[in-house]
Structure formats: structure tokens, C-alpha cells
């Protein structure tokens, strides 16, 4: 359209018009002749002129109309532009208003204006929440008001009874209260979903219900207390010395409380106590009431400022409760038990229930007292010991939880085991650890005193448990250590929990026993290195003798130290073996192994509590015995050096037999050593030591004098002289032992066999040589029997025969 308007506004084109006219004429008059002959040319020209004039008139009209239309369009365009500008301004205003409203609803956190500004939406939400809170508060207040009104009505209903007996119908207002509380709890249940705590309203309603029940119980308790005071309770009651009216009043008040408890069990769904009450305070309502005056008297005497409230006298308040149970036993077991049998609580043992309700008095006292004793180990230990004594006395008196309301609280209605008041202390890890640490320090101090005593390593002259010459004479340290371990056992044996007993054993007794073994072992190390460190390892054992270490580790002095170590070790082994067979340690050992997974039962049966420690001590015994044998053997062999390097002296036939001077020293060493061992050790210990010493010495002499000496050294006379010298070893041994060893000749068999061979007479030597070297087993056996050979083999007999000059083989 725009292009057409533009073309119409263009001025006429003369050339185009002429070309158009020429084209029309050319088409109509193809030649000049036709043009000249045409008669209608003028008419055509005039028609064209007329048409041209018409067109021009139309043009003028059209131009005028076009101008008018253009002006109209311009005017319309200006109006529309003005309208568009106004609309644009309106749009921008609306956009600004929209932005402002958006900022009012949700402010831009990045802008300065939006920071800290409360939005309209937030204001609306806050107002809505406040409205909801006010609505809930109004509902809560109404619920609280209703609950308090019902609570007061329930208590008032009971108070209005006066002297009338109680029946379950008198709990109607309380039942209404409970129904109301349950309905509110049910209504609030959806609000509690996902919450870890109860709504405050629910908590308040429950506490109000509980308080109401306590107030109801308090009304009847006050009546019972009034009636019991007329019986002079809590003094010992002589029931039948009071008039029937007083007794009837007491019985009525007692039975009212029992009926209330029965009704409470039904109202509360069979539970005899409401949720939130501690089991420690649970019990028969009338007995709870009767315990109250006793608790007040106890508090007056043992929780105030009276002289009877002393931290160092826990036995006073334990004795007080024991006396109460003793004084009222007859009244409780007869009159009270008879009243209980008239209720639905026929299975309740009145005395057990009464005793159980007295225990919280003591447990509260212990909880208040123990924190003040933690810095006083001796008082803490004394208090715990008295607590254990109290528990033992109660159990010995027949007390248990059977026949009490505690039975109904246990799983499966089985009577739970009473852990004792000691569990109040021992069940607290901090308190138990403090006590254990104090006991450990005390035991360590006593152990160090035992080890550091000047007479620690002196053998006891006479033991109280001596059994003739078979008993071990321990050192003072070993005997005192045994007594110390047994005292520690007495301290923890009454503990009710095996894990507590195990900790005493493993943290106190075992370390002490291991320390004692280590002390003896270190003394042996010092002994072996011939250093004066033995004096420091065993204080008091070498007092005044530190100047000559050679003398300290040789002769009787050296044996004395080894014997003390041996006696101490054997004594402790005997003690530990006896402890391991004790019933207490057997039960503890069984309990410890049952708690370990994968323990072989056969290994448990074959072992004992102290089996591992006994094995370590036994290894130490083997070491000490080896050192004793080694010392005596070495000293004897040292004394034999001159004898072994000299020739055997042959006495004249008529001369009196005498001991070779070179034998005096080793024989004296052997005699002195054996005599000391026989005096210091029991026969069962001396015999194996003697046999080991004698066999090694005899073997040494046999090897050096007979078997490994040059051939043909012995003649008949020197052989007989050697045989006589051999008898001296046996005689010396018998004199030294003093009869403390059976068959003392056995360990000398190799030596006496060799002496018998080299001392064969000349008339028999060749026959013996043939039988030993060439004879069959029968001939060889006959010769052995003839000569009395007990130990030497055929090869060794052949070597011994080669020592005779007559043997050519």
C-alpha cells in the first residue's frame, strides 16, 4: 500500500506519455498512408483530449481527496502517538507499583532497603501464628482449669469420707480426671509425632494426675500415722496391750490404704505404681507410711549435726536399720502380715516388704556420704566394708526380694536377685575406681614394707603350719606376702559382681605376685654375675656383708641366699596352688572363662586361677635348684682338682685306714652343703637336690679317675683303695643329710659301680674281663649281678676294666 501511495504522488512522465501515445497510434495505423487516409484521427485526438481533461479533473479531485486523507491520517497518527505516550507512562507507573509491592512482600536481601525489614507476608504469617498460639493457649488454659478442678474434686471426695471405710466408688472424681487426661493425651498424640519430648500440657496433666493420687494416698496415710502414733510407733509395739478401739482404728486405716492400692491397680490398668515413680520407693502403701517416721528419726540422727552423724562410723547407721528390723519383726510378721492376708496382696511377705522399704533410707545416705569420702581412702574402704557386712547380715537373716512387690516388676514375674546396698557404691564406676585405686596404693605400700624389711629374707624358725620335716620354712617376706594377698582376697571376696572381683585380682594381686617373682629373679641375676647388685635387689638379705662378693656367692653363705630364694618361691607356689583349689577362686575362674568366647572347656577344667603365675614361679624354682646344684658341684669339683691330679695312696695292710688329704676339702664342702640344705629345706625338696648333686659329682669322678684316665692305671691294691675312698662320699652324704634322704646310695651308682670294677680281686679279674668283653648276655648279666653293678652299661664297664693293668683289650 505504501508503494502505491508513493507512486501515485509522483508527477506525470512526458516521455512515457508520448511513448504510450505513439504505441497506440502505431498499433491502429501501421503505415503513414493509413494515417493519412484515416478520417477519424481528429475524433480520436479530440476524444483523447477530452479523456485527458477528464483525467486531469479526476486528478485534481483525487489530489485534493488524497491531501485531505493525508491530513486526516496525520491528525489520527498524532492522536494515537499521544495516547501511546500516555499508556507508556501508565505502564511504567504500574511496573513501579508492582516492584514496590514485590519488595514489600519479599524484600531483596542484596539491597540496602531490604535488609532487616519485616515483609507484609511475614507480618501476616506472624499475626496468624500469634492468633494460633492464643487459640491454643486458650485451649490449654481451659484444659488446665478443667484438670485442676477435677483434681481438687477428687481429693475433696476422699477428705469428705471422714471415718467411713473406703470403697472404689469414692474414686469417681479421680476416674473422671484420669479419663480427661487420657482424652487430652490422645488428642495431642498427632502433635507429638516426631517429637522427642512430650508437650508441656501433656506433661503438666500427667504430673497433676500423679500429684492428685499422692494427695489421695496422703489423706489415708495421715489417718494411719495418727492411728500408729497411738500404738507408740515407731517404738516397739506391744499390740495387744492397747485397747480394742485403738487397734480397730489402726487396722481400719491400714486396710483403707490396701484397698486404695487395690483400686489404684485397677484404675491404672493393673499397674501398682504410676509411670514416673521410681521403683525404689515402690511398695505397699501402708508399709510405706509406717516407714516414714523411721526415716524421720534416721534423718534426725544421721543426717543432721548430731554427734551420731559421723563419716568414720558408717556401722552406726547400718546397725540402726538392723535394730529397727529386729525390734519390729514380731509385730510385722504377725499383726501386719495378718492384715495383708485380708487383702488381695496375700502373696506379699510383710517382713521382706518392710525391710525392702527401709533400704532406700540407707541408699540415700550412701549417695550423700560417698562423695565426701573420695578424698579419704581409709574411710571410703571402711564404709564399703561395712556396706558389704550389712548386705551379708541381711542375706543371712533370710532377706530376699521374693514375696515383695519387686517381683511384679521383674521380667516374667520372676523374683529378681537383690544386688545389695553395695551396688549403690560399686555400681558407680567413679566411686569403684577410686576405691580400687586406694586399695592398690595401700597394698603396694604394704608390699614395699614387706620387701624392705630388714628381716624380709630370713627363714622363719618355726612355721605355724609346719608338718614335721616335710613343711617348707618360708622367708618372712614370703609368709607376709601370702598373708597380704589373703587379706586383699578377704576385702573383695564379698563383692556381689564377678567383674569387680576380677579387677581386684588382676589389678592388685597378680601385679604384686609378679613383682615378687621379678624381685627374686633379679636377685638371681645379680648372684650369677657375682656383683654387689644382689645387695640392692634383696634389701636386708646381705646386711653388713657387701664387702666380699666372692664370699657372698660361695659356700654356705652363697647357698643360704639361694635357699632363701628357693624357699620363698616354693612357699608362694604352695600358697597359689591352695588358693586355686579354693571354692571362691574356682567359681571366679569358671565365671571368667565362661565370658570368653572359644575357650576349651577341658583346658578350663585342667587349669586354675593362678596356673600361669604358678608356671612362672615353677620355672624360677627350676632355675634356683639348678644354681644350687651347680654351686655345690662346682665347689666340690674345684676341691677335687688336687685329688684328681695325684696318685691313689695304698695303705699298708695292717695300718689304720685314713682319708687322703686331697679328699678332705671336697668332702668337707659336700658335707657342709648337704647339712645346710637338710637343715633349711624339707626332705621332699632336699632329696632331688642331693641326687642331682651326687650324680653329677659321682659322674665327674668316674669320668676323670676311671674312664678317661690312662689305661692300666689301677692295680688290685689301688682299686681297693679307690673303692674305700668311694665309700667316704656315701658316708659323708649320709652324715650331711642326717637321714633326710631315702636310699642315699642311688645317685652314687656310677661311682660305686666303677669302684667295684677296678677293685676286683686278681683271682676273678680275667673271668670278669672275658664275660664283659666276650660273654653272652647271660654271662654278662651274671657278672653284673655278682659285682652289684646298677648303672654302668657294657661299654662303660669295658672302659672301667681297661683301667686295670690286667686288661689287655
Tab-separated table of N, CA and C in Angstrom, residues 622-673:
chain	number	residue	atom	x	y	z
A	622	UNK	N	62.995	-74.090	89.181
A	622	UNK	CA	63.954	-74.895	88.411
A	622	UNK	C	65.289	-74.169	88.272
A	623	UNK	N	65.189	-72.862	88.087
A	623	UNK	CA	66.422	-72.085	87.940
A	623	UNK	C	67.216	-72.075	89.241
A	624	UNK	N	66.532	-71.846	90.358
A	624	UNK	CA	67.231	-71.809	91.652
A	624	UNK	C	67.841	-73.166	91.965
A	625	UNK	N	67.086	-74.231	91.759
A	625	UNK	CA	67.614	-75.565	92.036
A	625	UNK	C	68.834	-75.856	91.174
A	626	UNK	N	68.756	-75.445	89.907
A	626	UNK	CA	69.925	-75.629	89.044
A	626	UNK	C	71.128	-74.857	89.551
A	627	UNK	N	70.889	-73.643	90.066
A	627	UNK	CA	72.006	-72.848	90.600
A	627	UNK	C	72.584	-73.481	91.862
A	628	UNK	N	71.710	-74.061	92.714
A	628	UNK	CA	72.221	-74.741	93.927
A	628	UNK	C	73.073	-75.932	93.544
A	629	UNK	N	72.549	-76.749	92.637
A	629	UNK	CA	73.309	-77.928	92.198
A	629	UNK	C	74.612	-77.498	91.558
A	630	UNK	N	74.557	-76.465	90.741
A	630	UNK	CA	75.770	-76.004	90.050
A	630	UNK	C	76.801	-75.495	91.039
A	631	UNK	N	76.356	-74.751	92.065
A	631	UNK	CA	77.324	-74.205	93.024
A	631	UNK	C	78.009	-75.313	93.817
A	632	UNK	N	77.191	-76.231	94.368
A	632	UNK	CA	77.797	-77.305	95.171
A	632	UNK	C	78.712	-78.158	94.299
A	633	UNK	N	78.248	-78.523	93.115
A	633	UNK	CA	79.057	-79.344	92.225
A	633	UNK	C	80.357	-78.638	91.869
A	634	UNK	N	80.277	-77.354	91.546
A	634	UNK	CA	81.472	-76.605	91.155
A	634	UNK	C	82.464	-76.524	92.297
A	635	UNK	N	81.975	-76.258	93.509
A	635	UNK	CA	82.886	-76.154	94.649
A	635	UNK	C	83.522	-77.503	94.972
A	636	UNK	N	82.733	-78.578	94.858
A	636	UNK	CA	83.299	-79.909	95.109
A	636	UNK	C	84.332	-80.251	94.032
A	637	UNK	N	83.989	-79.989	92.773
A	637	UNK	CA	84.924	-80.302	91.692
A	637	UNK	C	86.183	-79.452	91.781
A	638	UNK	N	86.034	-78.215	92.262
A	638	UNK	CA	87.224	-77.376	92.456
A	638	UNK	C	88.127	-77.982	93.526
A	639	UNK	N	87.497	-78.482	94.602
A	639	UNK	CA	88.295	-79.125	95.652
A	639	UNK	C	88.903	-80.444	95.205
A	640	UNK	N	88.365	-81.063	94.137
A	640	UNK	CA	88.871	-82.349	93.658
A	640	UNK	C	90.071	-82.218	92.716
A	641	UNK	N	90.383	-81.026	92.329
A	641	UNK	CA	91.455	-80.859	91.329
A	641	UNK	C	92.769	-81.474	91.809
A	642	UNK	N	93.132	-81.204	93.030
A	642	UNK	CA	94.398	-81.763	93.544
A	642	UNK	C	94.305	-83.273	93.684
A	643	UNK	N	93.139	-83.746	94.116
A	643	UNK	CA	92.951	-85.194	94.257
A	643	UNK	C	93.045	-85.891	92.900
A	644	UNK	N	92.435	-85.301	91.885
A	644	UNK	CA	92.430	-85.931	90.569
A	644	UNK	C	93.805	-85.931	89.914
A	645	UNK	N	94.636	-84.994	90.300
A	645	UNK	CA	95.976	-84.934	89.701
A	645	UNK	C	97.010	-85.740	90.464
A	646	UNK	N	96.613	-86.332	91.602
A	646	UNK	CA	97.560	-87.110	92.421
A	646	UNK	C	97.293	-88.599	92.258
A	647	UNK	N	98.255	-89.378	92.707
A	647	UNK	CA	98.121	-90.825	92.656
A	647	UNK	C	97.386	-91.317	93.891
A	648	UNK	N	96.740	-92.460	93.728
A	648	UNK	CA	95.997	-93.044	94.835
A	648	UNK	C	96.988	-93.655	95.815
A	649	UNK	N	96.801	-93.338	97.073
A	649	UNK	CA	97.712	-93.834	98.104
A	649	UNK	C	97.231	-95.193	98.578
A	650	UNK	N	98.130	-96.173	98.565
A	650	UNK	CA	97.792	-97.516	99.013
A	650	UNK	C	98.305	-97.680	100.438
A	651	UNK	N	97.381	-97.985	101.355
A	651	UNK	CA	97.741	-98.158	102.760
A	651	UNK	C	98.345	-99.551	102.977
A	652	UNK	N	99.182	-99.658	104.010
A	652	UNK	CA	99.706	-100.956	104.407
A	652	UNK	C	98.583	-101.822	104.959
A	653	UNK	N	98.635	-103.091	104.798
A	653	UNK	CA	97.523	-103.955	105.240
A	653	UNK	C	97.212	-103.806	106.717
A	654	UNK	N	98.247	-103.669	107.564
A	654	UNK	CA	97.972	-103.601	108.991
A	654	UNK	C	97.693	-102.188	109.479
A	655	UNK	N	97.850	-101.166	108.639
A	655	UNK	CA	97.690	-99.778	109.084
A	655	UNK	C	96.200	-99.402	109.175
A	656	UNK	N	95.932	-98.407	109.975
A	656	UNK	CA	94.558	-97.910	110.127
A	656	UNK	C	94.172	-97.089	108.904
A	657	UNK	N	93.009	-97.394	108.298
A	657	UNK	CA	92.608	-96.619	107.103
A	657	UNK	C	92.485	-95.143	107.429
A	658	UNK	N	92.953	-94.309	106.527
A	658	UNK	CA	92.892	-92.853	106.714
A	658	UNK	C	92.390	-92.204	105.428
A	659	UNK	N	91.919	-90.999	105.573
A	659	UNK	CA	91.409	-90.258	104.422
A	659	UNK	C	92.563	-89.539	103.754
A	660	UNK	N	92.557	-89.633	102.421
A	660	UNK	CA	93.599	-88.931	101.674
A	660	UNK	C	93.463	-87.436	101.927
A	661	UNK	N	94.561	-86.745	102.195
A	661	UNK	CA	94.481	-85.299	102.482
A	661	UNK	C	93.811	-84.514	101.355
A	662	UNK	N	93.971	-84.973	100.122
A	662	UNK	CA	93.381	-84.234	98.989
A	662	UNK	C	91.873	-84.378	98.919
A	663	UNK	N	91.315	-85.334	99.681
A	663	UNK	CA	89.871	-85.506	99.694
A	663	UNK	C	89.177	-84.736	100.811
A	664	UNK	N	89.961	-84.248	101.766
A	664	UNK	CA	89.359	-83.578	102.904
A	664	UNK	C	88.543	-82.350	102.478
A	665	UNK	N	89.108	-81.544	101.592
A	665	UNK	CA	88.425	-80.309	101.184
A	665	UNK	C	87.120	-80.590	100.434
A	666	UNK	N	87.106	-81.423	99.384
A	666	UNK	CA	85.810	-81.652	98.693
A	666	UNK	C	84.800	-82.370	99.575
A	667	UNK	N	85.267	-83.308	100.424
A	667	UNK	CA	84.330	-83.978	101.319
A	667	UNK	C	83.732	-82.994	102.316
A	668	UNK	N	84.566	-82.095	102.797
A	668	UNK	CA	84.061	-81.091	103.739
A	668	UNK	C	83.043	-80.171	103.075
A	669	UNK	N	83.322	-79.767	101.828
A	669	UNK	CA	82.375	-78.905	101.097
A	669	UNK	C	81.051	-79.630	100.915
A	670	UNK	N	81.119	-80.905	100.518
A	670	UNK	CA	79.902	-81.675	100.300
A	670	UNK	C	79.136	-81.846	101.592
A	671	UNK	N	79.815	-82.176	102.646
A	671	UNK	CA	79.151	-82.406	103.926
A	671	UNK	C	78.480	-81.133	104.433
A	672	UNK	N	79.223	-80.031	104.360
A	672	UNK	CA	78.672	-78.748	104.850
A	672	UNK	C	77.464	-78.324	104.032
A	673	UNK	N	77.607	-78.474	102.740
A	673	UNK	CA	76.500	-78.050	101.853
A	673	UNK	C	75.257	-78.893	102.082
